[in-house]
Tab-separated table of C-alpha atoms and ligand atoms in Angstrom:
chain	number	residue	atom	x	y	z
A	5	MET	CA	-55.348	-16.937	-15.387
A	6	SER	CA	-54.047	-13.635	-16.771
A	7	ASP	CA	-52.703	-13.233	-20.291
A	8	PHE	CA	-49.319	-12.108	-18.994
A	9	ASP	CA	-46.246	-14.313	-18.496
A	10	TYR	CA	-45.935	-12.910	-14.966
A	11	ASP	CA	-48.055	-10.869	-12.569
A	12	LEU	CA	-44.920	-8.981	-11.532
A	13	PHE	CA	-41.527	-8.481	-13.115
A	14	VAL	CA	-38.981	-6.923	-10.747
A	15	ILE	CA	-35.862	-5.337	-12.240
A	16	GLY	CA	-33.038	-5.333	-9.694
A	17	GLY	CA	-32.131	-7.876	-7.011
A	18	GLY	CA	-31.122	-5.550	-4.179
A	19	SER	CA	-32.761	-5.240	-0.778
A	20	GLY	CA	-35.896	-3.486	-2.067
A	21	GLY	CA	-36.458	-5.597	-5.168
A	22	VAL	CA	-35.916	-8.922	-3.423
A	23	ARG	CA	-38.279	-8.011	-0.571
A	24	ALA	CA	-41.006	-6.798	-2.953
A	25	ALA	CA	-40.681	-9.940	-5.099
A	26	ARG	CA	-40.990	-12.248	-2.083
A	27	MET	CA	-43.909	-10.336	-0.559
A	28	ALA	CA	-45.792	-10.344	-3.870
A	29	ALA	CA	-45.079	-14.051	-4.433
A	30	GLN	CA	-46.482	-14.835	-0.971
A	31	THR	CA	-49.871	-13.612	-2.173
A	32	GLY	CA	-49.826	-16.246	-4.923
A	33	ALA	CA	-48.646	-13.869	-7.662
A	34	ARG	CA	-46.371	-15.246	-10.388
A	35	VAL	CA	-43.183	-13.237	-9.983
A	36	ALA	CA	-39.904	-12.928	-11.914
A	37	LEU	CA	-36.823	-10.922	-10.972
A	38	ALA	CA	-33.877	-9.944	-13.170
A	39	GLU	CA	-30.460	-9.026	-11.768
A	40	GLU	CA	-27.520	-8.179	-14.011
A	41	TYR	CA	-24.758	-8.538	-11.401
A	42	ARG	CA	-25.072	-10.224	-8.007
A	43	LEU	CA	-28.170	-10.780	-5.887
A	44	GLY	CA	-28.093	-8.643	-2.749
A	45	GLY	CA	-27.382	-5.360	-4.543
A	46	THR	CA	-25.544	-2.373	-3.143
A	47	CYS	CA	-26.269	-3.057	0.533
A	48	VAL	CA	-25.052	-6.649	0.588
A	49	ILE	CA	-22.410	-6.722	-2.134
A	50	ARG	CA	-20.764	-3.274	-2.163
A	51	GLY	CA	-22.329	-1.177	0.573
A	52	CYS	CA	-23.646	-1.491	4.107
A	53	VAL	CA	-22.616	-5.093	4.832
A	54	PRO	CA	-18.993	-5.140	3.621
A	55	LYS	CA	-18.617	-1.563	4.927
A	56	LYS	CA	-19.764	-2.566	8.422
A	57	LEU	CA	-17.404	-5.557	8.405
A	58	MET	CA	-14.596	-3.144	7.490
A	59	VAL	CA	-15.693	-0.866	10.347
A	60	PHE	CA	-15.339	-3.800	12.750
A	61	ALA	CA	-11.909	-4.654	11.303
A	62	SER	CA	-10.757	-1.052	11.611
A	63	GLU	CA	-11.681	-0.756	15.286
A	64	TYR	CA	-9.378	-3.492	16.573
A	65	GLY	CA	-6.226	-1.322	16.539
A	66	GLU	CA	-7.634	1.068	19.149
A	67	MET	CA	-9.100	-1.846	21.089
A	68	VAL	CA	-5.659	-3.423	21.380
A	69	SER	CA	-4.109	-0.235	22.771
A	70	ASP	CA	-7.077	0.252	25.116
A	71	ALA	CA	-6.702	-3.340	26.314
A	72	ARG	CA	-3.102	-2.580	27.291
A	73	ALA	CA	-4.295	0.418	29.299
A	74	TYR	CA	-6.713	-1.944	31.065
A	75	GLY	CA	-3.861	-4.211	32.145
A	76	TRP	CA	-3.725	-6.737	29.329
A	77	ASP	CA	-0.305	-7.698	28.070
A	78	ILE	CA	-0.893	-7.595	24.319
A	79	ALA	CA	1.685	-6.973	21.619
A	80	ASP	CA	0.947	-4.689	18.657
A	81	GLY	CA	-0.304	-6.724	15.718
A	82	THR	CA	-0.429	-5.904	12.038
A	83	PHE	CA	-3.504	-5.963	9.863
A	84	ASP	CA	-3.494	-8.454	6.987
A	85	TRP	CA	-5.775	-7.050	4.273
A	86	GLY	CA	-5.412	-10.204	2.135
A	87	ARG	CA	-6.651	-12.417	4.948
A	88	PHE	CA	-9.554	-10.081	5.729
A	89	ARG	CA	-10.520	-9.775	2.049
A	90	GLY	CA	-10.612	-13.549	1.652
A	91	GLN	CA	-12.997	-13.815	4.621
A	92	LEU	CA	-15.046	-10.892	3.317
A	93	ASP	CA	-15.416	-12.403	-0.168
A	94	ALA	CA	-16.492	-15.719	1.359
A	95	GLU	CA	-19.095	-13.974	3.543
A	96	LEU	CA	-20.518	-12.030	0.605
A	97	ASP	CA	-20.738	-15.247	-1.460
A	98	ARG	CA	-22.629	-16.833	1.420
A	99	LEU	CA	-25.061	-13.927	1.690
A	100	GLU	CA	-25.638	-13.876	-2.056
A	101	GLY	CA	-26.534	-17.562	-1.816
A	102	VAL	CA	-28.982	-16.789	1.003
A	103	TYR	CA	-30.714	-14.205	-1.186
A	104	ARG	CA	-30.971	-16.647	-4.108
A	105	ARG	CA	-32.418	-19.360	-1.873
A	106	LEU	CA	-34.917	-16.907	-0.361
A	107	LEU	CA	-36.165	-16.043	-3.834
A	108	GLU	CA	-36.259	-19.631	-5.008
A	109	GLY	CA	-38.007	-20.681	-1.793
A	110	SER	CA	-40.680	-18.072	-2.525
A	111	GLU	CA	-40.995	-19.456	-6.098
A	112	VAL	CA	-39.723	-16.274	-7.708
A	113	THR	CA	-38.127	-16.989	-11.108
A	114	VAL	CA	-34.669	-15.417	-11.234
A	115	HIS	CA	-33.263	-14.225	-14.582
A	116	ASP	CA	-29.521	-13.568	-14.359
A	117	GLY	CA	-29.188	-10.777	-16.882
A	118	ARG	CA	-29.798	-7.138	-17.647
A	119	ALA	CA	-33.441	-6.256	-18.187
A	120	ARG	CA	-34.864	-3.420	-20.258
A	121	VAL	CA	-38.414	-2.123	-20.245
A	122	THR	CA	-39.826	-2.315	-23.779
A	123	GLY	CA	-43.397	-1.243	-23.012
A	124	PRO	CA	-45.842	-0.665	-20.139
A	125	HIS	CA	-46.199	-4.449	-19.759
A	126	GLU	CA	-43.024	-5.718	-21.412
A	127	VAL	CA	-39.512	-6.488	-20.241
A	128	ARG	CA	-36.677	-7.841	-22.345
A	129	VAL	CA	-33.805	-9.901	-20.867
A	130	ALA	CA	-31.104	-10.952	-23.367
A	131	ASP	CA	-33.090	-12.230	-26.396
A	132	THR	CA	-36.332	-12.970	-24.611
A	133	THR	CA	-39.296	-10.667	-24.092
A	134	PHE	CA	-41.595	-11.292	-21.144
A	135	SER	CA	-44.991	-9.764	-20.516
A	136	ALA	CA	-45.990	-8.712	-17.016
A	137	LYS	CA	-49.082	-7.165	-15.500
A	138	HIS	CA	-46.886	-4.993	-13.287
A	139	ILE	CA	-43.242	-3.959	-13.536
A	140	LEU	CA	-41.230	-2.842	-10.511
A	141	VAL	CA	-38.012	-0.904	-11.104
A	142	ALA	CA	-35.605	-1.400	-8.191
A	143	THR	CA	-32.268	-0.836	-9.894
A	144	GLY	CA	-30.672	1.316	-7.177
A	145	GLY	CA	-27.867	3.773	-7.790
A	146	ARG	CA	-24.146	3.979	-8.436
A	147	PRO	CA	-21.343	6.277	-7.300
A	148	ALA	CA	-21.088	9.491	-9.320
A	149	LEU	CA	-17.701	10.876	-10.372
A	150	PRO	CA	-17.396	14.671	-10.537
A	151	GLU	CA	-17.169	16.197	-14.005
A	152	MET	CA	-13.471	16.923	-14.187
A	153	GLU	CA	-10.587	16.011	-16.449
A	154	ASN	CA	-8.959	12.714	-15.384
A	155	ALA	CA	-11.726	11.943	-12.847
A	156	GLU	CA	-11.425	8.305	-13.920
A	157	LEU	CA	-8.047	8.181	-12.144
A	158	GLY	CA	-10.047	8.103	-8.925
A	159	ILE	CA	-11.772	5.078	-7.430
A	160	THR	CA	-15.187	4.907	-5.709
A	161	SER	CA	-16.615	2.990	-2.772
A	162	ASN	CA	-17.407	0.147	-5.218
A	163	ASP	CA	-13.677	-0.426	-5.761
A	164	ILE	CA	-12.535	-0.324	-2.136
A	165	PHE	CA	-13.739	-3.832	-1.365
A	166	LYS	CA	-11.813	-5.244	-4.333
A	167	LEU	CA	-8.403	-3.666	-3.728
A	168	ASP	CA	-5.532	-6.182	-3.964
A	169	ALA	CA	-3.618	-4.228	-1.339
A	170	LEU	CA	-4.411	-1.291	0.902
A	171	PRO	CA	-2.807	1.949	-0.332
A	172	GLU	CA	-0.255	3.685	1.875
A	173	SER	CA	-1.991	7.013	1.337
A	174	ILE	CA	-5.416	7.995	0.073
A	175	LEU	CA	-7.227	11.243	-0.669
A	176	ILE	CA	-10.967	11.008	-0.073
A	177	VAL	CA	-13.057	13.676	-1.781
A	178	GLY	CA	-16.488	14.498	-0.305
A	179	GLY	CA	-18.039	15.168	3.067
A	180	GLY	CA	-21.104	12.901	3.091
A	181	TYR	CA	-21.793	9.528	4.735
A	182	ILE	CA	-19.547	7.531	2.437
A	183	ALA	CA	-16.553	9.896	2.493
A	184	CYS	CA	-16.549	10.190	6.285
A	185	GLU	CA	-17.138	6.497	6.933
A	186	PHE	CA	-14.304	5.410	4.631
A	187	ALA	CA	-11.961	8.078	5.973
A	188	CYS	CA	-12.405	6.537	9.437
A	189	ILE	CA	-12.262	2.926	8.247
A	190	LEU	CA	-9.105	3.343	6.189
A	191	HIS	CA	-7.423	5.394	8.903
A	192	GLY	CA	-8.221	2.627	11.377
A	193	LEU	CA	-6.651	0.071	9.036
A	194	GLY	CA	-3.414	2.045	8.953
A	195	VAL	CA	-3.793	4.055	5.725
A	196	GLU	CA	-2.649	7.701	5.773
A	197	VAL	CA	-5.926	9.512	5.040
A	198	THR	CA	-6.440	13.027	3.672
A	199	GLN	CA	-10.018	14.236	3.159
A	200	PHE	CA	-11.166	17.250	1.144
A	201	TYR	CA	-14.636	18.676	1.621
A	202	ARG	CA	-15.710	21.682	-0.417
A	203	GLY	CA	-18.119	23.106	2.201
A	204	ALA	CA	-17.618	24.663	5.618
A	205	GLN	CA	-18.349	21.499	7.649
A	206	ILE	CA	-18.699	17.772	6.822
A	207	LEU	CA	-22.046	15.907	6.900
A	208	ARG	CA	-24.192	18.738	5.571
A	209	GLY	CA	-27.817	18.503	6.689
A	210	PHE	CA	-27.105	16.863	10.044
A	211	ASP	CA	-27.105	18.636	13.417
A	212	GLY	CA	-24.371	21.293	13.512
A	213	GLU	CA	-22.984	20.463	16.939
A	214	ALA	CA	-22.850	16.745	16.135
A	215	ARG	CA	-21.082	17.396	12.813
A	216	GLY	CA	-18.569	19.618	14.584
A	217	LEU	CA	-17.713	16.966	17.154
A	218	ILE	CA	-17.298	14.240	14.520
A	219	ALA	CA	-14.961	16.475	12.493
A	220	GLU	CA	-12.929	17.250	15.621
A	221	GLU	CA	-12.705	13.578	16.605
A	222	MET	CA	-11.685	12.543	13.101
A	223	GLN	CA	-8.902	15.139	13.071
A	224	GLN	CA	-7.787	14.276	16.568
A	225	ARG	CA	-7.460	10.608	15.541
A	226	GLY	CA	-5.145	11.632	12.696
A	227	ILE	CA	-7.318	12.144	9.610
A	228	ASP	CA	-5.988	15.144	7.683
A	229	LEU	CA	-9.339	16.843	7.008
A	230	HIS	CA	-9.384	19.993	4.874
A	231	LEU	CA	-12.630	21.958	4.834
A	232	GLY	CA	-13.455	24.435	2.083
A	233	THR	CA	-11.119	22.471	-0.182
A	234	ASN	CA	-11.590	20.740	-3.518
A	235	VAL	CA	-9.513	19.136	-6.245
A	236	ILE	CA	-8.466	21.399	-9.134
A	237	GLY	CA	-6.500	18.926	-11.205
A	238	MET	CA	-5.340	15.302	-11.297
A	239	MET	CA	-2.492	13.661	-13.218
A	240	PRO	CA	-1.182	10.100	-13.154
A	241	GLU	CA	2.251	9.802	-11.548
A	242	GLY	CA	3.964	6.437	-11.186
A	243	THR	CA	1.371	4.130	-9.639
A	244	GLY	CA	-0.300	7.072	-7.883
A	245	VAL	CA	-2.126	10.294	-8.687
A	246	ARG	CA	-0.768	13.847	-8.419
A	247	VAL	CA	-3.476	16.164	-7.082
A	248	LYS	CA	-3.612	19.965	-7.126
A	249	ALA	CA	-6.092	21.468	-4.681
A	250	THR	CA	-7.827	24.777	-4.078
A	251	ASN	CA	-5.913	25.202	-0.799
A	252	GLY	CA	-2.670	25.495	-2.753
A	253	SER	CA	-1.460	21.998	-1.887
A	254	GLU	CA	-0.026	19.618	-4.472
A	255	ARG	CA	1.038	16.046	-3.735
A	256	VAL	CA	0.925	12.461	-4.934
A	257	TYR	CA	-1.484	10.014	-3.282
A	258	ASP	CA	-1.435	6.253	-3.851
A	259	LYS	CA	-5.204	6.413	-4.422
A	260	VAL	CA	-7.890	9.054	-4.747
A	261	MET	CA	-11.430	8.067	-3.823
A	262	PHE	CA	-14.451	10.087	-4.869
A	263	ALA	CA	-17.444	9.894	-2.529
A	264	THR	CA	-19.290	12.707	-4.215
A	265	GLY	CA	-22.829	11.362	-4.260
A	266	ARG	CA	-24.745	8.658	-6.101
A	267	THR	CA	-26.699	8.593	-9.369
A	268	PRO	CA	-29.930	6.615	-9.905
A	269	ASN	CA	-29.491	3.648	-12.260
A	270	THR	CA	-31.910	4.505	-15.065
A	271	ASP	CA	-29.554	4.739	-18.071
A	272	GLY	CA	-30.558	2.468	-20.934
A	273	LEU	CA	-33.498	0.946	-19.045
A	274	GLY	CA	-36.047	2.088	-21.644
A	275	LEU	CA	-38.117	3.906	-19.045
A	276	GLU	CA	-38.624	7.236	-20.798
A	277	GLU	CA	-39.482	5.464	-24.069
A	278	ALA	CA	-42.158	3.566	-22.126
A	279	GLY	CA	-43.598	6.859	-20.830
A	280	VAL	CA	-42.066	6.913	-17.322
A	281	ALA	CA	-41.057	10.391	-16.114
A	282	LEU	CA	-37.498	10.868	-14.876
A	283	GLY	CA	-36.317	13.752	-12.666
A	284	ARG	CA	-33.377	16.074	-13.103
A	285	ARG	CA	-30.868	13.576	-11.697
A	286	GLY	CA	-32.299	10.675	-13.686
A	287	GLU	CA	-34.405	9.409	-10.776
A	288	VAL	CA	-37.757	7.740	-11.423
A	289	VAL	CA	-40.557	10.073	-10.409
A	290	VAL	CA	-43.167	8.266	-8.292
A	291	ASP	CA	-46.182	9.129	-6.148
A	292	ASP	CA	-46.734	8.204	-2.481
A	293	TYR	CA	-47.536	4.626	-3.556
A	294	SER	CA	-44.331	4.302	-5.618
A	295	GLN	CA	-46.359	4.374	-8.840
A	296	THR	CA	-44.853	6.089	-11.904
A	297	ARG	CA	-46.728	8.038	-14.551
A	298	VAL	CA	-47.314	4.685	-16.318
A	299	PRO	CA	-49.906	2.933	-14.107
A	300	SER	CA	-48.413	-0.568	-14.541
A	301	ILE	CA	-44.854	0.539	-13.676
A	302	TYR	CA	-43.708	1.199	-10.105
A	303	ALA	CA	-40.289	2.058	-8.654
A	304	ILE	CA	-38.759	1.762	-5.176
A	305	GLY	CA	-35.450	2.350	-3.435
A	306	ASP	CA	-32.449	4.459	-4.427
A	307	VAL	CA	-33.554	4.678	-8.079
A	308	THR	CA	-36.347	6.995	-6.879
A	309	ASP	CA	-33.868	9.146	-4.882
A	310	ARG	CA	-36.233	9.661	-1.957
A	311	VAL	CA	-34.285	8.499	1.105
A	312	GLN	CA	-31.260	6.409	0.115
A	313	LEU	CA	-31.286	3.844	2.911
A	314	THR	CA	-31.706	0.058	2.755
A	315	PRO	CA	-34.509	-0.197	5.353
A	316	VAL	CA	-36.430	2.504	3.476
A	317	ALA	CA	-36.167	0.558	0.199
A	318	ILE	CA	-37.412	-2.539	2.045
A	319	ARG	CA	-40.360	-0.585	3.482
A	320	GLU	CA	-41.173	0.770	0.038
A	321	GLY	CA	-41.050	-2.773	-1.366
A	322	MET	CA	-43.439	-4.066	1.291
A	323	ALA	CA	-45.803	-1.118	0.849
A	324	PHE	CA	-45.793	-1.756	-2.912
A	325	ALA	CA	-46.748	-5.412	-2.393
A	326	ASP	CA	-49.530	-4.421	0.050
A	327	THR	CA	-50.852	-1.799	-2.362
A	328	VAL	CA	-50.777	-3.847	-5.555
A	329	PHE	CA	-51.118	-7.478	-4.442
A	330	ARG	CA	-53.050	-7.322	-1.170
A	331	GLY	CA	-55.487	-4.580	-2.126
A	332	GLN	CA	-54.344	-2.416	0.795
A	333	PRO	CA	-53.141	0.925	-0.585
A	334	THR	CA	-50.155	1.761	1.661
A	335	PRO	CA	-48.081	4.940	1.368
A	336	VAL	CA	-44.606	4.845	2.876
A	337	ASP	CA	-44.094	6.989	5.946
A	338	HIS	CA	-40.796	8.792	5.371
A	339	ALA	CA	-41.028	10.894	8.550
A	340	LEU	CA	-38.650	10.479	11.504
A	341	ILE	CA	-36.367	7.831	10.020
A	342	PRO	CA	-33.558	7.012	12.447
A	343	SER	CA	-30.146	6.466	10.862
A	344	ALA	CA	-26.527	5.953	11.773
A	345	ILE	CA	-23.261	7.102	10.275
A	346	PHE	CA	-20.497	4.633	10.989
A	347	THR	CA	-17.719	7.114	11.519
A	348	GLN	CA	-15.446	6.782	14.552
A	349	PRO	CA	-17.147	7.826	16.763
A	350	GLU	CA	-20.503	6.834	15.293
A	351	MET	CA	-23.426	9.171	14.950
A	352	GLY	CA	-27.029	8.136	15.502
A	353	THR	CA	-29.717	10.597	14.594
A	354	VAL	CA	-33.483	10.901	14.320
A	355	GLY	CA	-35.676	13.911	13.619
A	356	LEU	CA	-34.780	17.552	13.183
A	357	SER	CA	-31.371	19.124	13.642
A	358	GLU	CA	-31.261	22.116	15.984
A	359	GLU	CA	-30.873	24.372	12.931
A	360	ASP	CA	-33.962	22.976	11.139
A	361	ALA	CA	-36.064	22.876	14.313
A	362	ARG	CA	-35.292	26.525	15.003
A	363	GLU	CA	-36.803	27.411	11.629
A	364	ALA	CA	-40.019	25.614	12.592
A	365	GLY	CA	-40.716	27.360	15.922
A	366	PRO	CA	-39.486	27.977	19.484
A	367	ILE	CA	-37.276	25.207	20.861
A	368	GLU	CA	-35.269	24.171	23.884
A	369	VAL	CA	-31.935	22.442	23.378
A	370	TYR	CA	-30.614	19.913	25.889
A	371	CYS	CA	-27.050	18.865	25.228
A	372	THR	CA	-24.093	17.367	27.002
A	373	SER	CA	-20.634	16.413	25.790
A	374	PHE	CA	-18.142	14.533	27.926
A	375	LYS	CA	-15.316	11.987	28.007
A	376	PRO	CA	-16.875	8.544	28.481
A	377	MET	CA	-15.568	6.325	31.258
A	378	ASN	CA	-14.420	3.513	28.989
A	379	THR	CA	-11.989	5.459	26.804
A	380	ALA	CA	-11.085	8.089	29.424
A	381	PHE	CA	-9.716	5.255	31.604
A	382	ALA	CA	-7.542	4.190	28.674
A	383	GLY	CA	-6.175	7.732	28.460
A	384	ARG	CA	-7.932	8.671	25.234
A	385	PRO	CA	-9.293	12.222	24.820
A	386	ASP	CA	-12.446	11.068	22.912
A	387	ARG	CA	-15.679	12.906	23.685
A	388	VAL	CA	-19.284	11.862	23.146
A	389	LEU	CA	-22.374	14.009	22.648
A	390	MET	CA	-26.023	13.495	23.639
A	391	LYS	CA	-28.527	16.030	22.406
A	392	LEU	CA	-32.286	16.499	22.467
A	393	VAL	CA	-34.067	19.216	20.521
A	394	VAL	CA	-37.440	19.898	22.141
A	395	CYS	CA	-40.453	21.895	20.918
A	396	ALA	CA	-41.019	24.627	23.533
A	397	GLU	CA	-44.798	24.525	23.004
A	398	THR	CA	-45.724	20.827	22.714
A	399	ARG	CA	-42.687	19.573	24.725
A	400	ARG	CA	-42.212	16.884	22.046
A	401	VAL	CA	-38.693	15.725	21.305
A	402	LEU	CA	-38.210	16.843	17.715
A	403	GLY	CA	-34.683	15.536	17.308
A	404	CYS	CA	-32.239	13.247	19.072
A	405	HIS	CA	-28.560	13.267	18.087
A	406	ILE	CA	-25.928	10.994	19.560
A	407	VAL	CA	-22.199	10.915	18.793
A	408	SER	CA	-20.698	7.976	20.642
A	409	PRO	CA	-19.439	4.441	20.181
A	410	GLY	CA	-22.615	2.377	19.778
A	411	ALA	CA	-24.711	5.385	18.683
A	412	GLY	CA	-26.275	3.328	15.876
A	413	GLU	CA	-27.630	0.819	18.389
A	414	MET	CA	-28.812	3.589	20.756
A	415	ILE	CA	-30.694	5.590	18.140
A	416	GLN	CA	-32.729	2.591	17.014
A	417	LEU	CA	-34.290	2.523	20.493
A	418	ALA	CA	-34.498	6.287	21.052
A	419	GLY	CA	-36.100	6.418	17.587
A	420	ILE	CA	-39.111	4.438	18.868
A	421	ALA	CA	-39.770	7.029	21.565
A	422	VAL	CA	-39.363	9.939	19.168
A	423	LYS	CA	-41.614	8.265	16.580
A	424	MET	CA	-44.232	7.712	19.281
A	425	GLY	CA	-44.201	11.452	19.979
A	426	ALA	CA	-42.431	11.291	23.353
A	427	THR	CA	-42.059	14.568	25.232
A	428	LYS	CA	-39.021	15.724	27.150
A	429	GLU	CA	-40.930	14.835	30.319
A	430	ASP	CA	-41.413	11.252	29.047
A	431	PHE	CA	-37.639	11.000	28.672
A	432	ASP	CA	-37.229	12.485	32.193
A	433	ARG	CA	-39.703	9.992	33.704
A	434	THR	CA	-37.545	7.120	32.471
A	435	VAL	CA	-35.049	5.905	35.049
A	436	ALA	CA	-31.402	6.033	33.978
A	437	VAL	CA	-29.454	2.843	33.264
A	438	HIS	CA	-26.266	3.356	35.214
A	439	PRO	CA	-23.396	3.545	34.430
A	440	THR	CA	-23.911	3.947	30.706
A	441	VAL	CA	-23.249	6.679	28.196
A	442	SER	CA	-26.867	6.846	27.047
A	443	GLU	CA	-28.234	7.521	30.551
A	444	GLU	CA	-27.457	11.177	29.843
A	445	LEU	CA	-30.458	11.177	27.505
A	446	VAL	CA	-32.795	10.959	30.511
A	447	THR	CA	-30.822	13.059	33.000
A	448	MET	CA	-30.403	16.414	31.232
A	449	ARG	CA	-32.390	18.797	33.456
A	450	ALA	CA	-31.864	22.348	32.151
A	451	PRO	CA	-31.750	23.496	28.551
A	452	VAL	CA	-28.373	24.779	27.352
A	453	ARG	CA	-30.131	27.094	24.904
A	454	THR	CA	-33.577	28.267	23.945
A	455	ALA	CA	-34.343	29.739	20.558
B	635	LIG	P1	-23.854	12.391	-0.108
B	635	LIG	O1	-24.802	13.032	-1.042
B	635	LIG	O2	-24.234	12.145	1.305
B	635	LIG	O3	-22.503	13.208	-0.091
B	635	LIG	C1	-21.860	13.620	-1.249
B	635	LIG	C2	-20.698	14.517	-0.853
B	635	LIG	O4	-19.913	14.836	-1.973
B	635	LIG	C3	-21.184	15.832	-0.244
B	635	LIG	O5	-20.304	16.163	0.787
B	635	LIG	C4	-21.067	16.793	-1.426
B	635	LIG	O6	-20.841	18.114	-1.038
B	635	LIG	C5	-19.841	16.247	-2.110
B	635	LIG	N1	-19.807	16.546	-3.547
B	635	LIG	C6	-20.780	16.363	-4.464
B	635	LIG	N2	-20.358	16.709	-5.686
B	635	LIG	C7	-19.076	17.138	-5.543
B	635	LIG	C8	-18.098	17.628	-6.429
B	635	LIG	N3	-18.343	17.763	-7.723
B	635	LIG	N4	-16.891	17.964	-5.927
B	635	LIG	C9	-16.630	17.843	-4.605
B	635	LIG	N5	-17.504	17.380	-3.727
B	635	LIG	C10	-18.728	17.015	-4.176
B	635	LIG	O7	-23.432	11.070	-0.853
B	635	LIG	P2	-22.654	9.767	-0.420
B	635	LIG	O8	-22.055	9.288	-1.676
B	635	LIG	O9	-21.779	9.990	0.747
B	635	LIG	O10	-23.832	8.791	0.059
B	635	LIG	C11	-24.965	8.545	-0.790
B	635	LIG	C12	-26.134	8.098	0.027
B	635	LIG	O11	-25.921	6.794	0.499
B	635	LIG	C13	-26.393	8.933	1.267
B	635	LIG	O12	-27.262	9.979	0.979
B	635	LIG	C14	-26.997	7.967	2.229
B	635	LIG	O13	-28.411	8.057	2.172
B	635	LIG	C15	-26.544	6.621	1.746
B	635	LIG	N6	-25.588	6.025	2.701
B	635	LIG	C16	-25.998	5.752	3.971
B	635	LIG	C17	-25.119	5.218	4.881
B	635	LIG	C18	-25.584	4.941	6.258
B	635	LIG	O14	-26.777	4.923	6.520
B	635	LIG	N7	-24.668	4.743	7.213
B	635	LIG	C19	-23.735	4.910	4.519
B	635	LIG	C20	-23.421	5.244	3.187
B	635	LIG	C21	-24.326	5.779	2.320
B	635	LIG	P3	-22.028	19.121	-0.620
B	635	LIG	O15	-22.401	18.769	0.791
B	635	LIG	O16	-21.389	20.464	-0.722
B	635	LIG	O17	-23.115	18.917	-1.603
């Protein structure tokens, strides 16, 4: 029996923290977890899950008009935000309960309160100090507001799920995952959406051709996207916000939403006082095993600002438990992580963009863009894109980029092949599934470019 109250004290009950706590407890370790808000964290309570449910809700408008084109006699409906929000709140309550039961079933002691590290082996929650052999920081991140006068007039993705009513108009600032996803969602729900992005093209870092098509599709659907544009000033006006922009425009929006990046949650946690090193953005600095400079303190997930994705935090949590509680030192493999952006159309991506691959050596690019059968029949101009970036020497597929309805589902499967090191010829040897959109991935014969 150790001298500590617990073998592991986890701070933060999001996807990463909960998984690490359960995995450690399964080895017989005595585990506690503190959460200051709601179990489930960003992904379940104010991120991926409610966002995806809003994506589903926002897609029904187009489905109804498509159904008419397919011969169904359906009247236009209206979207009832209040009814949806009630259902959404109930679903999130249910999921939070699932997380609590999972922890309790694994015999993890849950402390509902804010924890602070008070030493290499000490955590304080409210008035009680607990000792622990190991501490795991899994406190995630929060939306960052830009440094600008009156920035607090804007809302963030955290607030969207709690709106009493949908605004008539919204300005979304930013060009990353969150800005683009919410621009599409809110547009689909009937909100008049304007989006400002300060750079030359949205979704910086992703494949150029794919970004271009998404921007085009968003504009064609009716999102008023302004590139190379940022907010200069904001003033309250009535119940809205008057915004002056670098493109010379000035108008009042019902709401302004900032999706300008996320900040690691390390403020007031006592980490630096305990000897833990923090990076420039406040992130916890860790090694390949998620260990900080203080040997007893580890950190996983968004608070480490490595790859801000739920499944990555979960992997890091499992690798931590293997390393510390199963005696199997396990680094997390951050290479070739497939991911999806739930814009309309979706993007699924794994590996290198054409631009990054070109830097690494000679490549062949296979790409096709076309109007898919489903929406073309309904008279919509939507296009999809299938793209493979191939190493000219090894023939390995270095990157796969898909812009299409269902791209998130497709890339999960294509990601297996790419992770296995599949070559272009392996893709070619695979018989097409016909008629599908994704069959194009195995039928592209000649490169469109070499570089
Ligand atoms: P991102 O870092 O992806 O995007 C931030 C955006 O805001 C960029 O376009 C950036 O511009 C812009 N920006 C930053 N500061 C300012 C400023 N002061 N003024 C104007 N614009 C600014 O962050 P997000 O908040 O969109 O997402 C955070 C993370 O969450 C992502 O990295 C992703 O890992 C994760 N996520 C994943 C999702 C998924 O898997 N589907 C969905 C949602 C989030 P610039 O490009 O010029 O820097």
